[in-house]
PDB file of N, CA and C in Angstrom:
ATOM      1  N   MET A   1     -61.047  39.627 -41.169  1.00 68.00           N
ATOM      2  CA  MET A   1     -62.228  40.295 -41.693  1.00 68.00           C
ATOM      3  C   MET A   1     -63.423  39.938 -40.810  1.00 68.00           C
ATOM      4  N   ASP A   2     -64.234  40.931 -40.522  1.00 81.00           N
ATOM      5  CA  ASP A   2     -65.445  40.721 -39.734  1.00 81.00           C
ATOM      6  C   ASP A   2     -66.365  39.751 -40.474  1.00 81.00           C
ATOM      7  N   GLU A   3     -66.877  38.758 -39.779  1.00 81.00           N
ATOM      8  CA  GLU A   3     -67.714  37.740 -40.434  1.00 81.00           C
ATOM      9  C   GLU A   3     -69.011  38.316 -40.996  1.00 81.00           C
ATOM     10  N   ASN A   4     -69.545  39.375 -40.407  1.00 79.00           N
ATOM     11  CA  ASN A   4     -70.746  39.997 -40.962  1.00 79.00           C
ATOM     12  C   ASN A   4     -70.451  40.652 -42.305  1.00 79.00           C
ATOM     13  N   ILE A   5     -69.296  41.296 -42.430  1.00 84.00           N
ATOM     14  CA  ILE A   5     -68.907  41.903 -43.705  1.00 84.00           C
ATOM     15  C   ILE A   5     -68.723  40.815 -44.757  1.00 84.00           C
ATOM     16  N   LEU A   6     -68.072  39.727 -44.363  1.00 87.00           N
ATOM     17  CA  LEU A   6     -67.893  38.595 -45.279  1.00 87.00           C
ATOM     18  C   LEU A   6     -69.244  38.052 -45.730  1.00 87.00           C
ATOM     19  N   GLY A   7     -70.184  37.916 -44.801  1.00 82.00           N
ATOM     20  CA  GLY A   7     -71.525  37.431 -45.134  1.00 82.00           C
ATOM     21  C   GLY A   7     -72.267  38.376 -46.057  1.00 82.00           C
ATOM     22  N   ILE A   8     -72.118  39.668 -45.835  1.00 83.00           N
ATOM     23  CA  ILE A   8     -72.777  40.662 -46.686  1.00 83.00           C
ATOM     24  C   ILE A   8     -72.199  40.627 -48.097  1.00 83.00           C
ATOM     25  N   ILE A   9     -70.878  40.532 -48.209  1.00 88.00           N
ATOM     26  CA  ILE A   9     -70.246  40.470 -49.536  1.00 88.00           C
ATOM     27  C   ILE A   9     -70.665  39.196 -50.266  1.00 88.00           C
ATOM     28  N   ALA A  10     -70.615  38.065 -49.579  1.00 88.00           N
ATOM     29  CA  ALA A  10     -71.010  36.791 -50.200  1.00 88.00           C
ATOM     30  C   ALA A  10     -72.479  36.822 -50.613  1.00 88.00           C
ATOM     31  N   GLY A  11     -73.315  37.331 -49.736  1.00 85.00           N
ATOM     32  CA  GLY A  11     -74.739  37.415 -50.041  1.00 85.00           C
ATOM     33  C   GLY A  11     -75.021  38.330 -51.208  1.00 85.00           C
ATOM     34  N   PHE A  12     -74.320  39.452 -51.270  1.00 89.00           N
ATOM     35  CA  PHE A  12     -74.503  40.389 -52.380  1.00 89.00           C
ATOM     36  C   PHE A  12     -74.129  39.730 -53.703  1.00 89.00           C
ATOM     37  N   LEU A  13     -72.969  39.074 -53.735  1.00 92.00           N
ATOM     38  CA  LEU A  13     -72.517  38.453 -54.985  1.00 92.00           C
ATOM     39  C   LEU A  13     -73.457  37.357 -55.458  1.00 92.00           C
ATOM     40  N   THR A  14     -73.915  36.515 -54.540  1.00 89.00           N
ATOM     41  CA  THR A  14     -74.829  35.444 -54.965  1.00 89.00           C
ATOM     42  C   THR A  14     -76.205  35.994 -55.319  1.00 89.00           C
ATOM     43  N   SER A  15     -76.605  37.076 -54.670  1.00 88.00           N
ATOM     44  CA  SER A  15     -77.920  37.653 -54.951  1.00 88.00           C
ATOM     45  C   SER A  15     -77.995  38.295 -56.327  1.00 88.00           C
ATOM     46  N   VAL A  16     -76.932  38.920 -56.750  1.00 92.00           N
ATOM     47  CA  VAL A  16     -76.950  39.606 -58.046  1.00 92.00           C
ATOM     48  C   VAL A  16     -76.553  38.685 -59.197  1.00 92.00           C
ATOM     49  N   SER A  17     -76.191  37.447 -58.897  1.00 93.00           N
ATOM     50  CA  SER A  17     -75.700  36.548 -59.946  1.00 93.00           C
ATOM     51  C   SER A  17     -76.723  36.267 -61.041  1.00 93.00           C
ATOM     52  N   MET A  18     -78.004  36.293 -60.737  1.00 93.00           N
ATOM     53  CA  MET A  18     -79.032  35.992 -61.740  1.00 93.00           C
ATOM     54  C   MET A  18     -79.541  37.234 -62.469  1.00 93.00           C
ATOM     55  N   ILE A  19     -79.102  38.408 -62.068  1.00 95.00           N
ATOM     56  CA  ILE A  19     -79.576  39.629 -62.725  1.00 95.00           C
ATOM     57  C   ILE A  19     -79.205  39.675 -64.205  1.00 95.00           C
ATOM     58  N   PRO A  20     -77.977  39.304 -64.599  1.00 95.00           N
ATOM     59  CA  PRO A  20     -77.683  39.304 -66.047  1.00 95.00           C
ATOM     60  C   PRO A  20     -78.616  38.377 -66.840  1.00 95.00           C
ATOM     61  N   GLN A  21     -78.960  37.231 -66.259  1.00 95.00           N
ATOM     62  CA  GLN A  21     -79.885  36.314 -66.933  1.00 95.00           C
ATOM     63  C   GLN A  21     -81.266  36.938 -67.046  1.00 95.00           C
ATOM     64  N   LEU A  22     -81.730  37.585 -65.991  1.00 95.00           N
ATOM     65  CA  LEU A  22     -83.029  38.244 -66.006  1.00 95.00           C
ATOM     66  C   LEU A  22     -83.064  39.351 -67.053  1.00 95.00           C
ATOM     67  N   VAL A  23     -82.023  40.148 -67.120  1.00 96.00           N
ATOM     68  CA  VAL A  23     -81.950  41.229 -68.115  1.00 96.00           C
ATOM     69  C   VAL A  23     -81.974  40.652 -69.522  1.00 96.00           C
ATOM     70  N   LYS A  24     -81.225  39.580 -69.749  1.00 96.00           N
ATOM     71  CA  LYS A  24     -81.196  38.949 -71.069  1.00 96.00           C
ATOM     72  C   LYS A  24     -82.572  38.418 -71.466  1.00 96.00           C
ATOM     73  N   VAL A  25     -83.257  37.784 -70.532  1.00 96.00           N
ATOM     74  CA  VAL A  25     -84.593  37.243 -70.807  1.00 96.00           C
ATOM     75  C   VAL A  25     -85.565  38.373 -71.124  1.00 96.00           C
ATOM     76  N   ILE A  26     -85.495  39.450 -70.365  1.00 96.00           N
ATOM     77  CA  ILE A  26     -86.408  40.576 -70.602  1.00 96.00           C
ATOM     78  C   ILE A  26     -86.137  41.217 -71.960  1.00 96.00           C
ATOM     79  N   ARG A  27     -84.867  41.387 -72.310  1.00 96.00           N
ATOM     80  CA  ARG A  27     -84.520  41.994 -73.607  1.00 96.00           C
ATOM     81  C   ARG A  27     -84.942  41.123 -74.784  1.00 96.00           C
ATOM     82  N   GLU A  28     -84.651  39.822 -74.682  1.00 95.00           N
ATOM     83  CA  GLU A  28     -84.884  38.922 -75.815  1.00 95.00           C
ATOM     84  C   GLU A  28     -86.264  38.268 -75.798  1.00 95.00           C
ATOM     85  N   LYS A  29     -86.949  38.341 -74.650  1.00 94.00           N
ATOM     86  CA  LYS A  29     -88.245  37.677 -74.489  1.00 94.00           C
ATOM     87  C   LYS A  29     -88.168  36.199 -74.900  1.00 94.00           C
ATOM     88  N   ASN A  30     -87.071  35.574 -74.471  1.00 94.00           N
ATOM     89  CA  ASN A  30     -86.808  34.185 -74.835  1.00 94.00           C
ATOM     90  C   ASN A  30     -86.367  33.424 -73.585  1.00 94.00           C
ATOM     91  N   VAL A  31     -87.126  32.391 -73.229  1.00 95.00           N
ATOM     92  CA  VAL A  31     -86.793  31.585 -72.054  1.00 95.00           C
ATOM     93  C   VAL A  31     -86.531  30.127 -72.420  1.00 95.00           C
ATOM     94  N   GLU A  32     -86.241  29.888 -73.702  1.00 91.00           N
ATOM     95  CA  GLU A  32     -86.016  28.532 -74.186  1.00 91.00           C
ATOM     96  C   GLU A  32     -84.962  27.773 -73.395  1.00 91.00           C
ATOM     97  N   ASP A  33     -83.898  28.444 -73.017  1.00 90.00           N
ATOM     98  CA  ASP A  33     -82.783  27.780 -72.351  1.00 90.00           C
ATOM     99  C   ASP A  33     -82.869  27.818 -70.827  1.00 90.00           C
ATOM    100  N   ILE A  34     -83.981  28.260 -70.294  1.00 93.00           N
ATOM    101  CA  ILE A  34     -84.164  28.321 -68.845  1.00 93.00           C
ATOM    102  C   ILE A  34     -84.880  27.055 -68.382  1.00 93.00           C
ATOM    103  N   SER A  35     -84.352  26.439 -67.344  1.00 95.00           N
ATOM    104  CA  SER A  35     -84.973  25.246 -66.777  1.00 95.00           C
ATOM    105  C   SER A  35     -85.984  25.654 -65.703  1.00 95.00           C
ATOM    106  N   LEU A  36     -87.244  25.293 -65.915  1.00 95.00           N
ATOM    107  CA  LEU A  36     -88.288  25.586 -64.940  1.00 95.00           C
ATOM    108  C   LEU A  36     -88.004  24.864 -63.625  1.00 95.00           C
ATOM    109  N   LEU A  37     -87.575  23.620 -63.695  1.00 97.00           N
ATOM    110  CA  LEU A  37     -87.269  22.857 -62.488  1.00 97.00           C
ATOM    111  C   LEU A  37     -86.153  23.524 -61.694  1.00 97.00           C
ATOM    112  N   MET A  38     -85.117  23.994 -62.385  1.00 96.00           N
ATOM    113  CA  MET A  38     -84.021  24.678 -61.709  1.00 96.00           C
ATOM    114  C   MET A  38     -84.528  25.914 -60.983  1.00 96.00           C
ATOM    115  N   LEU A  39     -85.381  26.696 -61.645  1.00 96.00           N
ATOM    116  CA  LEU A  39     -85.927  27.897 -61.026  1.00 96.00           C
ATOM    117  C   LEU A  39     -86.742  27.562 -59.774  1.00 96.00           C
ATOM    118  N   LEU A  40     -87.580  26.550 -59.865  1.00 97.00           N
ATOM    119  CA  LEU A  40     -88.426  26.168 -58.728  1.00 97.00           C
ATOM    120  C   LEU A  40     -87.593  25.662 -57.554  1.00 97.00           C
ATOM    121  N   VAL A  41     -86.586  24.860 -57.841  1.00 97.00           N
ATOM    122  CA  VAL A  41     -85.705  24.357 -56.782  1.00 97.00           C
ATOM    123  C   VAL A  41     -84.916  25.506 -56.158  1.00 97.00           C
ATOM    124  N   LEU A  42     -84.404  26.399 -56.995  1.00 96.00           N
ATOM    125  CA  LEU A  42     -83.632  27.541 -56.502  1.00 96.00           C
ATOM    126  C   LEU A  42     -84.477  28.455 -55.625  1.00 96.00           C
ATOM    127  N   ILE A  43     -85.676  28.787 -56.070  1.00 97.00           N
ATOM    128  CA  ILE A  43     -86.565  29.646 -55.277  1.00 97.00           C
ATOM    129  C   ILE A  43     -86.909  28.963 -53.955  1.00 97.00           C
ATOM    130  N   SER A  44     -87.153  27.668 -53.985  1.00 97.00           N
ATOM    131  CA  SER A  44     -87.447  26.928 -52.751  1.00 97.00           C
ATOM    132  C   SER A  44     -86.264  26.974 -51.789  1.00 97.00           C
ATOM    133  N   GLY A  45     -85.078  26.708 -52.307  1.00 96.00           N
ATOM    134  CA  GLY A  45     -83.882  26.735 -51.468  1.00 96.00           C
ATOM    135  C   GLY A  45     -83.606  28.112 -50.886  1.00 96.00           C
ATOM    136  N   LEU A  46     -83.734  29.142 -51.706  1.00 96.00           N
ATOM    137  CA  LEU A  46     -83.515  30.507 -51.234  1.00 96.00           C
ATOM    138  C   LEU A  46     -84.542  30.895 -50.176  1.00 96.00           C
ATOM    139  N   SER A  47     -85.779  30.458 -50.375  1.00 97.00           N
ATOM    140  CA  SER A  47     -86.828  30.745 -49.392  1.00 97.00           C
ATOM    141  C   SER A  47     -86.514  30.076 -48.053  1.00 97.00           C
ATOM    142  N   LEU A  48     -85.977  28.872 -48.106  1.00 97.00           N
ATOM    143  CA  LEU A  48     -85.579  28.193 -46.874  1.00 97.00           C
ATOM    144  C   LEU A  48     -84.421  28.920 -46.192  1.00 97.00           C
ATOM    145  N   TRP A  49     -83.511  29.478 -46.987  1.00 96.00           N
ATOM    146  CA  TRP A  49     -82.422  30.278 -46.412  1.00 96.00           C
ATOM    147  C   TRP A  49     -82.970  31.508 -45.697  1.00 96.00           C
ATOM    148  N   VAL A  50     -83.990  32.135 -46.273  1.00 96.00           N
ATOM    149  CA  VAL A  50     -84.620  33.288 -45.619  1.00 96.00           C
ATOM    150  C   VAL A  50     -85.216  32.852 -44.279  1.00 96.00           C
ATOM    151  N   TRP A  51     -85.927  31.755 -44.282  1.00 97.00           N
ATOM    152  CA  TRP A  51     -86.523  31.221 -43.059  1.00 97.00           C
ATOM    153  C   TRP A  51     -85.431  30.935 -42.023  1.00 97.00           C
ATOM    154  N   TYR A  52     -84.347  30.303 -42.463  1.00 97.00           N
ATOM    155  CA  TYR A  52     -83.214  30.009 -41.587  1.00 97.00           C
ATOM    156  C   TYR A  52     -82.624  31.304 -41.024  1.00 97.00           C
ATOM    157  N   GLY A  53     -82.505  32.321 -41.867  1.00 95.00           N
ATOM    158  CA  GLY A  53     -81.987  33.609 -41.421  1.00 95.00           C
ATOM    159  C   GLY A  53     -82.838  34.214 -40.324  1.00 95.00           C
ATOM    160  N   PHE A  54     -84.155  34.104 -40.460  1.00 97.00           N
ATOM    161  CA  PHE A  54     -85.042  34.601 -39.405  1.00 97.00           C
ATOM    162  C   PHE A  54     -84.886  33.770 -38.128  1.00 97.00           C
ATOM    163  N   ALA A  55     -84.757  32.452 -38.289  1.00 98.00           N
ATOM    164  CA  ALA A  55     -84.608  31.577 -37.118  1.00 98.00           C
ATOM    165  C   ALA A  55     -83.329  31.890 -36.351  1.00 98.00           C
ATOM    166  N   LYS A  56     -82.283  32.243 -37.085  1.00 95.00           N
ATOM    167  CA  LYS A  56     -80.984  32.548 -36.463  1.00 95.00           C
ATOM    168  C   LYS A  56     -80.778  34.038 -36.226  1.00 95.00           C
ATOM    169  N   ASP A  57     -81.733  34.841 -36.638  1.00 95.00           N
ATOM    170  CA  ASP A  57     -81.643  36.297 -36.508  1.00 95.00           C
ATOM    171  C   ASP A  57     -80.369  36.833 -37.183  1.00 95.00           C
ATOM    172  N   GLU A  58     -80.163  36.415 -38.425  1.00 90.00           N
ATOM    173  CA  GLU A  58     -78.980  36.796 -39.206  1.00 90.00           C
ATOM    174  C   GLU A  58     -79.401  37.681 -40.369  1.00 90.00           C
ATOM    175  N   LEU A  59     -79.250  38.978 -40.186  1.00 88.00           N
ATOM    176  CA  LEU A  59     -79.689  39.943 -41.192  1.00 88.00           C
ATOM    177  C   LEU A  59     -79.024  39.752 -42.556  1.00 88.00           C
ATOM    178  N   PRO A  60     -77.707  39.489 -42.649  1.00 87.00           N
ATOM    179  CA  PRO A  60     -77.121  39.282 -43.978  1.00 87.00           C
ATOM    180  C   PRO A  60     -77.768  38.130 -44.745  1.00 87.00           C
ATOM    181  N   ILE A  61     -78.094  37.049 -44.052  1.00 91.00           N
ATOM    182  CA  ILE A  61     -78.748  35.903 -44.699  1.00 91.00           C
ATOM    183  C   ILE A  61     -80.158  36.280 -45.141  1.00 91.00           C
ATOM    184  N   ILE A  62     -80.870  36.971 -44.293  1.00 92.00           N
ATOM    185  CA  ILE A  62     -82.247  37.368 -44.611  1.00 92.00           C
ATOM    186  C   ILE A  62     -82.277  38.300 -45.816  1.00 92.00           C
ATOM    187  N   LEU A  63     -81.455  39.344 -45.787  1.00 90.00           N
ATOM    188  CA  LEU A  63     -81.498  40.350 -46.852  1.00 90.00           C
ATOM    189  C   LEU A  63     -81.035  39.802 -48.190  1.00 90.00           C
ATOM    190  N   SER A  64     -79.896  39.130 -48.203  1.00 91.00           N
ATOM    191  CA  SER A  64     -79.359  38.655 -49.479  1.00 91.00           C
ATOM    192  C   SER A  64     -80.263  37.612 -50.113  1.00 91.00           C
ATOM    193  N   ASN A  65     -80.777  36.699 -49.320  1.00 94.00           N
ATOM    194  CA  ASN A  65     -81.621  35.653 -49.892  1.00 94.00           C
ATOM    195  C   ASN A  65     -83.011  36.158 -50.242  1.00 94.00           C
ATOM    196  N   SER A  66     -83.513  37.142 -49.517  1.00 95.00           N
ATOM    197  CA  SER A  66     -84.795  37.749 -49.888  1.00 95.00           C
ATOM    198  C   SER A  66     -84.686  38.434 -51.235  1.00 95.00           C
ATOM    199  N   PHE A  67     -83.597  39.163 -51.441  1.00 94.00           N
ATOM    200  CA  PHE A  67     -83.377  39.813 -52.734  1.00 94.00           C
ATOM    201  C   PHE A  67     -83.261  38.770 -53.842  1.00 94.00           C
ATOM    202  N   ALA A  68     -82.517  37.694 -53.582  1.00 95.00           N
ATOM    203  CA  ALA A  68     -82.361  36.630 -54.577  1.00 95.00           C
ATOM    204  C   ALA A  68     -83.703  35.970 -54.896  1.00 95.00           C
ATOM    205  N   VAL A  69     -84.552  35.792 -53.893  1.00 96.00           N
ATOM    206  CA  VAL A  69     -85.888  35.235 -54.129  1.00 96.00           C
ATOM    207  C   VAL A  69     -86.663  36.148 -55.078  1.00 96.00           C
ATOM    208  N   LEU A  70     -86.614  37.442 -54.841  1.00 96.00           N
ATOM    209  CA  LEU A  70     -87.332  38.387 -55.704  1.00 96.00           C
ATOM    210  C   LEU A  70     -86.817  38.358 -57.141  1.00 96.00           C
ATOM    211  N   VAL A  71     -85.505  38.316 -57.308  1.00 96.00           N
ATOM    212  CA  VAL A  71     -84.920  38.249 -58.655  1.00 96.00           C
ATOM    213  C   VAL A  71     -85.382  36.985 -59.364  1.00 96.00           C
ATOM    214  N   ASN A  72     -85.335  35.865 -58.660  1.00 96.00           N
ATOM    215  CA  ASN A  72     -85.691  34.594 -59.292  1.00 96.00           C
ATOM    216  C   ASN A  72     -87.190  34.437 -59.499  1.00 96.00           C
ATOM    217  N   ILE A  73     -88.004  35.034 -58.649  1.00 97.00           N
ATOM    218  CA  ILE A  73     -89.452  35.049 -58.910  1.00 97.00           C
ATOM    219  C   ILE A  73     -89.729  35.901 -60.142  1.00 97.00           C
ATOM    220  N   SER A  74     -88.984  36.983 -60.315  1.00 97.00           N
ATOM    221  CA  SER A  74     -89.129  37.796 -61.533  1.00 97.00           C
ATOM    222  C   SER A  74     -88.777  36.977 -62.761  1.00 97.00           C
ATOM    223  N   LEU A  75     -87.727  36.177 -62.660  1.00 96.00           N
ATOM    224  CA  LEU A  75     -87.347  35.306 -63.768  1.00 96.00           C
ATOM    225  C   LEU A  75     -88.422  34.250 -64.019  1.00 96.00           C
ATOM    226  N   LEU A  76     -89.027  33.725 -62.961  1.00 97.00           N
ATOM    227  CA  LEU A  76     -90.116  32.760 -63.103  1.00 97.00           C
ATOM    228  C   LEU A  76     -91.322  33.396 -63.792  1.00 97.00           C
ATOM    229  N   ILE A  77     -91.643  34.619 -63.434  1.00 96.00           N
ATOM    230  CA  ILE A  77     -92.748  35.334 -64.084  1.00 96.00           C
ATOM    231  C   ILE A  77     -92.452  35.514 -65.570  1.00 96.00           C
ATOM    232  N   CYS A  78     -91.222  35.881 -65.887  1.00 96.00           N
ATOM    233  CA  CYS A  78     -90.830  36.003 -67.297  1.00 96.00           C
ATOM    234  C   CYS A  78     -90.947  34.653 -68.001  1.00 96.00           C
ATOM    235  N   TYR A  79     -90.553  33.589 -67.310  1.00 96.00           N
ATOM    236  CA  TYR A  79     -90.660  32.256 -67.896  1.00 96.00           C
ATOM    237  C   TYR A  79     -92.113  31.961 -68.257  1.00 96.00           C
ATOM    238  N   ILE A  80     -93.007  32.252 -67.345  1.00 95.00           N
ATOM    239  CA  ILE A  80     -94.434  32.012 -67.594  1.00 95.00           C
ATOM    240  C   ILE A  80     -94.947  32.872 -68.739  1.00 95.00           C
ATOM    241  N   MET A  81     -94.532  34.140 -68.784  1.00 94.00           N
ATOM    242  CA  MET A  81     -95.008  35.067 -69.824  1.00 94.00           C
ATOM    243  C   MET A  81     -94.457  34.740 -71.204  1.00 94.00           C
ATOM    244  N   TYR A  82     -93.179  34.356 -71.273  1.00 94.00           N
ATOM    245  CA  TYR A  82     -92.515  34.210 -72.563  1.00 94.00           C
ATOM    246  C   TYR A  82     -92.375  32.773 -73.042  1.00 94.00           C
ATOM    247  N   ASN A  83     -92.819  31.800 -72.266  1.00 91.00           N
ATOM    248  CA  ASN A  83     -92.694  30.415 -72.668  1.00 91.00           C
ATOM    249  C   ASN A  83     -93.582  30.158 -73.886  1.00 91.00           C
ATOM    250  N   LYS A  84     -92.992  29.638 -74.953  1.00 81.00           N
ATOM    251  CA  LYS A  84     -93.710  29.453 -76.215  1.00 81.00           C
ATOM    252  C   LYS A  84     -93.945  27.993 -76.543  1.00 81.00           C
ATOM    253  N   LYS A  85     -94.128  27.168 -75.533  1.00 69.00           N
ATOM    254  CA  LYS A  85     -94.411  25.759 -75.812  1.00 69.00           C
ATOM    255  C   LYS A  85     -95.789  25.636 -76.428  1.00 69.00           C
ATOM    256  N   GLU A  86     -95.853  24.851 -77.458  1.00 54.00           N
ATOM    257  CA  GLU A  86     -97.117  24.713 -78.181  1.00 54.00           C
ATOM    258  C   GLU A  86     -97.688  23.328 -78.037  1.00 54.00           C
TER     259      GLU A  86
END
């Protein structure tokens, strides 16, 4: 298998992995079980992968991790909007 195809498939699967969680949070408007620290670490790591992708000129890494950053920033925004800590 061509390594670029493998990278695109792997990147696609990891990028869409948080979409079900995002949909659930948006539907229920409940972020009680979401870890803010996990989100911040994940967004940081994904952002570094994007940077690495640019450094290596690897489009599959850039595209998949950029999409994942956007999904997880959306989840972070939902966390901020729906967090009910009193």
